[in-house]
Short mmCIF file of C-alpha atoms in Angstrom, two decimals:
data_model
loop_
_atom_site.label_atom_id
_atom_site.label_comp_id
_atom_site.label_asym_id
_atom_site.label_seq_id
_atom_site.Cartn_x
_atom_site.Cartn_y
_atom_site.Cartn_z
CA MET A 515 23.41 -1.79 16.82
CA SER A 516 22.31 -5.42 16.90
CA ILE A 517 18.79 -5.96 15.58
CA ASP A 518 16.84 -9.13 16.31
CA HIS A 519 14.27 -9.75 13.57
CA ARG A 520 12.80 -12.87 15.13
CA LEU A 521 9.09 -12.44 15.71
CA ALA A 522 7.59 -12.22 19.17
CA PRO A 523 5.03 -14.97 19.95
CA GLU A 524 2.05 -12.65 19.36
CA HIS A 525 3.44 -11.55 15.99
CA GLU A 526 4.12 -15.14 14.94
CA GLU A 527 0.57 -16.12 15.92
CA LEU A 528 -0.77 -13.25 13.83
CA ARG A 529 1.39 -14.32 10.89
CA ARG A 530 0.14 -17.90 11.04
CA THR A 531 -3.49 -16.78 11.29
CA VAL A 532 -3.23 -14.54 8.24
CA GLU A 533 -1.21 -17.14 6.33
CA ALA A 534 -4.05 -19.64 6.81
CA PHE A 535 -6.68 -17.04 5.87
CA ALA A 536 -4.80 -16.13 2.69
CA HIS A 537 -4.46 -19.73 1.55
CA ASP A 538 -7.88 -20.99 2.67
CA VAL A 539 -10.09 -18.00 1.86
CA ILE A 540 -8.35 -15.69 -0.61
CA ALA A 541 -6.44 -18.11 -2.85
CA PRO A 542 -9.45 -20.18 -4.03
CA LYS A 543 -11.53 -17.11 -4.97
CA ILE A 544 -9.29 -14.22 -5.97
CA GLY A 545 -8.48 -15.37 -9.51
CA GLU A 546 -12.09 -14.94 -10.63
CA PHE A 547 -12.34 -11.48 -9.02
CA TYR A 548 -9.05 -10.51 -10.66
CA GLU A 549 -10.00 -11.59 -14.17
CA ASN A 550 -13.44 -9.95 -13.89
CA HIS A 551 -11.95 -6.74 -12.46
CA GLU A 552 -14.27 -7.02 -9.45
CA PHE A 553 -13.69 -5.72 -5.95
CA PRO A 554 -13.80 -8.65 -3.45
CA TYR A 555 -16.20 -7.16 -0.92
CA GLU A 556 -16.79 -10.33 1.09
CA ILE A 557 -13.06 -10.97 1.51
CA ILE A 558 -12.56 -7.36 2.62
CA ARG A 559 -15.47 -7.62 5.07
CA GLU A 560 -13.91 -10.76 6.57
CA MET A 561 -10.60 -8.94 6.95
CA GLY A 562 -12.49 -6.20 8.77
CA ARG A 563 -14.04 -8.74 11.12
CA MET A 564 -10.55 -10.08 11.82
CA GLY A 565 -9.48 -6.59 12.88
CA LEU A 566 -6.83 -6.23 10.19
CA PHE A 567 -7.81 -2.66 9.27
CA GLY A 568 -7.36 -1.62 12.88
CA LEU A 569 -4.03 -3.33 13.55
CA PRO A 570 -1.76 -0.33 14.29
CA PHE A 571 -4.35 1.85 16.03
CA PRO A 572 -5.19 2.16 19.75
CA GLU A 573 -8.15 0.28 21.15
CA GLU A 574 -9.81 3.54 22.20
CA TYR A 575 -10.43 4.26 18.50
CA GLY A 576 -11.58 0.73 17.69
CA GLY A 577 -8.13 -0.57 16.79
CA MET A 578 -6.24 -3.67 17.84
CA GLY A 579 -3.48 -1.87 19.73
CA GLY A 580 -0.76 -3.32 17.53
CA ASP A 581 2.09 -1.66 15.69
CA TYR A 582 3.52 -1.10 12.21
CA LEU A 583 5.47 -4.34 12.40
CA ALA A 584 2.19 -6.23 12.81
CA LEU A 585 0.75 -4.43 9.78
CA GLY A 586 3.79 -5.35 7.70
CA ILE A 587 3.56 -9.00 8.72
CA VAL A 588 -0.06 -9.12 7.58
CA LEU A 589 0.66 -7.36 4.29
CA GLU A 590 3.48 -9.76 3.50
CA GLU A 591 1.34 -12.82 4.11
CA LEU A 592 -1.55 -11.47 2.05
CA ALA A 593 0.71 -10.51 -0.86
CA ARG A 594 2.22 -14.00 -0.95
CA VAL A 595 -1.17 -15.00 -2.35
CA ASP A 596 -2.61 -11.81 -3.87
CA SER A 597 -1.56 -8.18 -4.12
CA SER A 598 -4.97 -6.67 -4.87
CA VAL A 599 -6.25 -7.60 -1.43
CA ALA A 600 -2.97 -6.56 0.16
CA ILE A 601 -2.96 -3.10 -1.45
CA THR A 602 -6.57 -2.56 -0.38
CA LEU A 603 -5.51 -3.09 3.23
CA GLU A 604 -2.29 -1.10 2.84
CA ALA A 605 -4.04 1.92 1.34
CA GLY A 606 -6.94 1.68 3.76
CA VAL A 607 -4.62 1.78 6.75
CA SER A 608 -1.51 3.71 5.69
CA LEU A 609 -3.15 6.26 3.39
CA GLY A 610 -6.76 6.27 4.56
CA ALA A 611 -6.80 6.01 8.34
CA MET A 612 -3.24 6.89 9.33
CA PRO A 613 -3.42 10.60 8.31
CA ILE A 614 -6.46 11.05 10.53
CA PHE A 615 -4.77 9.24 13.40
CA ARG A 616 -1.52 11.18 13.04
CA PHE A 617 -2.90 14.66 12.39
CA GLY A 618 -6.63 14.70 13.12
CA THR A 619 -8.45 16.40 15.95
CA GLU A 620 -9.94 14.26 18.68
CA GLU A 621 -13.36 14.84 17.14
CA GLN A 622 -12.15 13.69 13.71
CA LYS A 623 -10.58 10.58 15.19
CA ARG A 624 -13.76 9.69 17.08
CA GLU A 625 -15.89 10.26 14.00
CA TRP A 626 -13.90 8.28 11.46
CA LEU A 627 -11.41 5.84 12.97
CA PRO A 628 -13.77 3.30 14.61
CA ARG A 629 -15.56 2.64 11.32
CA MET A 630 -12.30 2.50 9.40
CA CYS A 631 -10.68 0.16 11.92
CA SER A 632 -13.63 -2.24 11.66
CA GLY A 633 -13.53 -2.24 7.87
CA GLU A 634 -17.05 -0.80 7.74
CA ILE A 635 -15.69 2.01 5.56
CA LEU A 636 -12.49 2.57 3.61
CA GLY A 637 -10.50 5.78 3.44
CA ALA A 638 -8.37 7.09 0.59
CA PHE A 639 -5.66 9.71 0.19
CA GLY A 640 -5.97 12.09 -2.78
CA LEU A 641 -2.45 13.29 -3.53
CA THR A 642 -1.40 12.53 -7.11
CA GLU A 643 -2.65 14.77 -9.93
CA PRO A 644 -2.51 14.41 -13.73
CA GLU A 645 0.04 17.22 -14.02
CA CYS A 646 2.16 16.31 -10.99
CA GLY A 647 3.08 12.83 -9.88
CA SER A 648 6.36 12.74 -7.99
CA ASP A 649 6.30 16.56 -7.89
CA ALA A 650 3.58 16.73 -5.25
CA GLY A 651 4.69 20.25 -4.41
CA GLY A 652 3.21 21.26 -7.77
CA THR A 653 -0.34 20.59 -6.57
CA ARG A 654 -2.94 22.46 -8.61
CA THR A 655 -6.09 21.49 -6.74
CA THR A 656 -7.28 24.52 -4.76
CA ALA A 657 -9.40 25.03 -1.68
CA ARG A 658 -10.79 28.48 -0.87
CA LEU A 659 -12.31 29.25 2.52
CA ASP A 660 -15.72 30.86 2.04
CA GLN A 661 -15.92 33.13 5.08
CA ALA A 662 -19.68 33.59 4.68
CA THR A 663 -20.48 29.88 5.06
CA ASN A 664 -17.26 28.78 6.84
CA GLU A 665 -16.70 26.12 4.20
CA TRP A 666 -13.80 25.02 2.02
CA VAL A 667 -14.61 25.24 -1.69
CA ILE A 668 -12.47 22.67 -3.51
CA ASN A 669 -11.69 22.54 -7.24
CA GLY A 670 -9.30 20.21 -9.03
CA THR A 671 -8.53 16.66 -10.12
CA LYS A 672 -6.75 13.71 -8.51
CA CYS A 673 -5.66 10.53 -10.26
CA PHE A 674 -4.62 6.95 -9.44
CA ILE A 675 -6.41 7.05 -6.07
CA THR A 676 -6.80 3.63 -4.40
CA ASN A 677 -10.02 2.73 -2.51
CA SER A 678 -11.69 5.93 -3.69
CA GLY A 679 -14.79 4.59 -5.41
CA THR A 680 -15.93 1.41 -3.69
CA ASP A 681 -19.39 0.98 -2.20
CA ILE A 682 -17.80 1.23 1.25
CA THR A 683 -15.50 4.21 0.64
CA GLY A 684 -16.29 6.72 3.38
CA LEU A 685 -13.87 9.57 2.76
CA VAL A 686 -10.94 10.87 0.78
CA THR A 687 -8.36 13.17 2.31
CA VAL A 688 -7.19 15.54 -0.42
CA THR A 689 -4.24 17.88 -0.61
CA ALA A 690 -5.03 21.34 -1.97
CA VAL A 691 -3.47 24.78 -2.26
CA THR A 692 -5.17 26.99 0.31
CA GLY A 693 -3.02 30.10 -0.07
CA ARG A 694 0.45 31.45 -0.75
CA LYS A 695 3.48 32.07 1.41
CA ASP A 696 5.25 35.43 1.43
CA ASP A 697 7.70 34.13 -1.17
CA GLY A 698 4.89 32.99 -3.44
CA ARG A 699 5.18 29.29 -2.76
CA PRO A 700 1.90 27.44 -2.27
CA LEU A 701 0.42 26.63 1.12
CA ILE A 702 -0.69 23.00 0.75
CA SER A 703 -3.26 21.73 3.22
CA SER A 704 -5.09 18.43 3.76
CA ILE A 705 -8.89 18.38 3.85
CA ILE A 706 -11.29 15.51 4.59
CA VAL A 707 -13.98 15.07 1.93
CA PRO A 708 -16.73 12.54 2.81
CA SER A 709 -18.00 10.35 -0.01
CA GLY A 710 -21.18 11.64 -1.60
CA THR A 711 -20.40 15.30 -0.99
CA PRO A 712 -21.94 17.41 -3.80
CA GLY A 713 -19.29 18.44 -6.30
CA PHE A 714 -17.13 15.40 -5.53
CA GLY A 715 -16.99 13.24 -8.66
CA VAL A 716 -15.68 9.68 -8.91
CA ALA A 717 -14.78 8.34 -12.37
CA ALA A 718 -15.14 4.77 -13.57
CA PRO A 719 -12.36 2.38 -12.50
CA TYR A 720 -9.16 2.48 -14.53
CA SER A 721 -8.34 -0.39 -16.87
CA LYS A 722 -5.07 -1.50 -15.27
CA VAL A 723 -2.25 -3.89 -16.08
CA GLY A 724 -2.36 -5.35 -12.56
CA TRP A 725 -4.01 -5.02 -9.13
CA ASN A 726 -7.22 -5.78 -11.00
CA ALA A 727 -9.24 -6.75 -7.93
CA SER A 728 -8.48 -3.43 -6.23
CA ASP A 729 -10.21 -0.07 -6.74
CA THR A 730 -8.31 2.78 -8.44
CA ARG A 731 -9.97 5.89 -9.89
CA GLU A 732 -9.69 9.50 -10.94
CA LEU A 733 -11.46 12.04 -8.73
CA SER A 734 -12.77 15.49 -9.59
CA PHE A 735 -13.84 18.41 -7.41
CA SER A 736 -16.09 21.12 -8.79
CA ASP A 737 -17.01 23.76 -6.21
CA CYS A 738 -17.08 20.91 -3.70
CA ARG A 739 -17.95 22.32 -0.27
CA VAL A 740 -17.03 20.83 3.09
CA PRO A 741 -17.03 22.43 6.57
CA ALA A 742 -13.95 24.38 7.62
CA ALA A 743 -13.63 21.86 10.47
CA ASN A 744 -12.68 19.21 7.88
CA LEU A 745 -9.19 20.69 7.69
CA LEU A 746 -6.75 17.95 8.75
CA GLY A 747 -4.07 19.37 11.01
CA GLU A 748 -2.75 22.88 10.53
CA GLU A 749 -3.36 24.87 7.38
CA GLY A 750 -0.28 24.85 5.19
CA ARG A 751 1.10 21.65 6.75
CA GLY A 752 -0.36 19.25 4.19
CA TYR A 753 2.92 18.83 2.31
CA ALA A 754 4.82 17.93 5.48
CA GLN A 755 2.00 15.61 6.54
CA PHE A 756 2.05 13.62 3.33
CA LEU A 757 5.85 13.29 3.49
CA ARG A 758 5.51 11.62 6.91
CA ILE A 759 2.66 9.42 5.68
CA LEU A 760 4.66 8.32 2.64
CA ASP A 761 7.72 7.54 4.78
CA GLU A 762 5.61 5.13 6.82
CA GLY A 763 3.77 3.85 3.77
CA ARG A 764 7.03 2.85 2.12
CA ILE A 765 7.57 0.32 4.88
CA ALA A 766 4.13 -1.12 4.23
CA ILE A 767 4.69 -1.26 0.46
CA SER A 768 8.06 -2.91 1.09
CA ALA A 769 6.38 -5.61 3.16
CA LEU A 770 3.83 -6.11 0.38
CA ALA A 771 6.59 -6.34 -2.23
CA THR A 772 8.43 -8.87 -0.07
CA GLY A 773 5.28 -10.96 0.10
CA LEU A 774 4.96 -10.95 -3.67
CA ALA A 775 8.62 -11.94 -4.01
CA GLN A 776 8.14 -14.79 -1.53
CA GLY A 777 4.94 -15.86 -3.25
CA CYS A 778 6.93 -16.22 -6.47
CA VAL A 779 9.29 -18.55 -4.62
CA ASP A 780 6.38 -20.55 -3.18
CA GLU A 781 4.68 -21.07 -6.54
CA SER A 782 7.89 -21.76 -8.45
CA LEU A 783 9.17 -24.26 -5.90
CA ALA A 784 5.92 -26.22 -5.98
CA TYR A 785 5.93 -26.19 -9.78
CA ALA A 786 9.58 -27.22 -10.02
CA LYS A 787 8.92 -30.25 -7.82
CA THR A 788 5.98 -31.53 -9.88
CA ARG A 789 6.62 -30.40 -13.45
CA GLU A 790 8.60 -33.05 -15.35
CA ALA A 791 10.69 -32.63 -18.48
CA PHE A 792 13.02 -35.19 -20.05
CA GLY A 793 11.94 -37.77 -17.51
CA ARG A 794 12.57 -35.90 -14.26
CA PRO A 795 11.26 -32.91 -12.28
CA ILE A 796 12.64 -29.63 -13.62
CA GLY A 797 13.75 -28.83 -10.05
CA ALA A 798 16.48 -31.42 -10.51
CA ASN A 799 18.14 -29.14 -13.05
CA GLN A 800 20.83 -26.88 -11.66
CA ALA A 801 19.63 -23.93 -13.75
CA ILE A 802 16.25 -24.03 -11.98
CA GLN A 803 17.87 -24.63 -8.60
CA PHE A 804 20.05 -21.55 -9.01
CA LYS A 805 17.10 -19.42 -10.04
CA LEU A 806 15.16 -20.49 -6.95
CA ALA A 807 18.16 -19.99 -4.68
CA ASP A 808 18.55 -16.42 -5.93
CA MET A 809 14.82 -15.77 -5.58
CA GLU A 810 14.83 -17.00 -1.99
CA MET A 811 17.91 -14.92 -1.20
CA ARG A 812 16.26 -11.77 -2.56
CA ALA A 813 13.02 -12.33 -0.66
CA HIS A 814 14.92 -12.98 2.57
CA MET A 815 16.98 -9.80 2.33
CA ALA A 816 13.90 -7.75 1.41
CA ARG A 817 12.25 -9.05 4.59
CA VAL A 818 15.26 -8.02 6.66
CA GLY A 819 15.04 -4.54 5.13
CA TRP A 820 11.40 -3.79 5.82
CA ARG A 821 11.49 -5.29 9.31
CA ASP A 822 14.52 -3.16 10.14
CA ALA A 823 12.70 0.00 9.05
CA ALA A 824 9.54 -1.04 10.88
CA SER A 825 11.46 -1.77 14.09
CA ARG A 826 13.01 1.70 13.97
CA LEU A 827 9.59 3.28 13.48
CA VAL A 828 8.08 1.29 16.34
CA HIS A 829 10.92 2.28 18.68
CA GLY A 830 10.72 5.96 17.80
CA GLU A 831 14.05 6.01 15.97
CA PRO A 832 14.79 7.76 12.64
CA PHE A 833 13.66 5.48 9.83
CA LYS A 834 13.31 7.62 6.69
CA ASN A 835 16.48 6.35 5.02
CA GLU A 836 15.86 2.73 5.98
CA ALA A 837 12.30 2.97 4.62
CA ALA A 838 13.58 4.31 1.31
CA ILE A 839 16.20 1.55 1.09
CA ALA A 840 13.63 -1.13 1.93
CA LYS A 841 11.12 0.19 -0.60
CA LEU A 842 13.69 0.49 -3.37
CA TYR A 843 15.20 -2.94 -2.80
CA SER A 844 11.99 -4.90 -2.21
CA SER A 845 10.21 -3.46 -5.23
CA THR A 846 13.20 -4.33 -7.43
CA VAL A 847 13.23 -7.83 -5.93
CA ALA A 848 9.52 -8.27 -6.57
CA VAL A 849 9.96 -7.48 -10.27
CA ASP A 850 13.00 -9.74 -10.54
CA ASN A 851 11.32 -12.67 -8.80
CA ALA A 852 8.13 -12.28 -10.83
CA ARG A 853 10.14 -12.40 -14.05
CA GLU A 854 12.06 -15.49 -12.95
CA ALA A 855 8.90 -17.23 -11.71
CA THR A 856 7.30 -16.71 -15.10
CA GLN A 857 10.40 -18.12 -16.78
CA ILE A 858 10.40 -21.20 -14.55
CA HIS A 859 6.75 -21.83 -15.40
CA GLY A 860 7.45 -21.51 -19.10
CA GLY A 861 4.33 -21.19 -21.24
CA TYR A 862 2.11 -21.80 -18.22
CA GLY A 863 3.56 -18.69 -16.59
CA PHE A 864 1.93 -16.66 -19.35
CA MET A 865 -1.50 -18.11 -18.59
CA ASN A 866 -3.72 -16.12 -16.21
CA GLU A 867 -4.93 -19.26 -14.45
CA TYR A 868 -1.52 -19.49 -12.76
CA PRO A 869 -0.84 -17.16 -9.80
CA VAL A 870 2.59 -16.19 -11.13
CA ALA A 871 0.89 -14.46 -14.07
CA ARG A 872 -0.92 -12.20 -11.60
CA MET A 873 2.31 -11.66 -9.69
CA TRP A 874 4.12 -10.65 -12.88
CA ARG A 875 1.37 -8.15 -13.74
CA ASP A 876 1.22 -6.84 -10.16
CA SER A 877 4.94 -6.37 -9.59
CA LYS A 878 5.82 -3.40 -11.80
CA ILE A 879 3.62 -0.85 -10.00
CA LEU A 880 5.68 -1.47 -6.86
CA GLU A 881 8.56 0.42 -8.49
CA ILE A 882 6.22 3.37 -9.10
CA GLY A 883 3.59 3.78 -6.38
CA GLU A 884 4.24 5.65 -3.12
CA GLY A 885 7.50 7.03 -4.48
CA THR A 886 9.23 5.79 -7.64
CA SER A 887 12.54 3.99 -7.51
CA GLU A 888 14.17 7.18 -8.78
CA VAL A 889 12.69 9.16 -5.87
CA GLN A 890 13.98 6.56 -3.41
CA ARG A 891 17.48 6.91 -4.85
CA MET A 892 17.21 10.69 -4.48
CA LEU A 893 16.22 10.31 -0.82
CA ILE A 894 19.05 7.87 -0.10
CA ALA A 895 21.57 10.14 -1.83
CA ARG A 896 20.43 13.09 0.29
CA GLU A 897 20.91 11.03 3.45
CA LEU A 898 24.46 10.40 2.24
CA GLY A 899 24.99 14.15 2.19
CA LEU A 900 24.69 14.65 -1.54
CA SER A 901 22.62 17.46 -3.02
CA GLY A 902 21.59 18.38 -6.53
#
């Protein structure tokens, strides 16, 4: 099958708009937010006014009527400048709003999506737990239906949850064991928990290596009660739901990783043209030229990968394997390019005032979040017909 990855005029216009926003609005300010570990509320509000949080959702729910390709384009352009802002958008859309759009009732969609699409509130997805990371089937958080009050009573802990404790966080969708199958395996369901619900605790922000201008926290639930109507989709389908959400999210993370990889090229190229050593720009040295050529090659192929997966998703074709390949490759590329960009910058690459220092710190999590590189290899191997 021949795939044309050239952007349609509307997608190219979107790309240029976000590119300008990233360079004119985000780039001058984000370093201070990053070093102070502060959430950039005004930047996020502006992104909401631009409609970025509503890109892939229908207009009837307050969205822009776009698609997943449009979301990926935006994430790539944002991450070329800063990953904290990009992951806030990615998590808000792919993990916060998308589960409600994919699996919610009409009432749930009407209640939550318009405010999420406008950026008025952020949503989060509570999946990972201290005792089970990649093994999401080992969920220990429980939800018991109190027949007397018709409420779910939730108990448990979630960790590493993005967008879960900001001043504008509106809800967290949590996975919880709601019963047992005949063979004893857990029935895992998804339940919407609005922020501020009694029994829903939000810890202080983590001290992180990177993504320091984004919000990541541990959550606790102690006899937290929400209406039975807050069940998202069918009871017992939470595990299948999150698998679908993560498949789509891997495309988004791949686009973000590609942006970081390209941002490393951008910064290193500019530095190589102006930084002089031994009487000439360091970009005149073949060693630097080869590094930049390899970095550009990796970023280009990562872009081909995520756009291929996104195109398949948009056209209703199977995309699970392509998403895993794109996520695995682009995250590896992001780490490689960040390392080389730091090397090109020399001592300055180790100074936080230079964007490549942020990129180096931000890159590693891309090989871990939304499915580790090892998990991606497992998924690809299964698609090849191998089992273990």
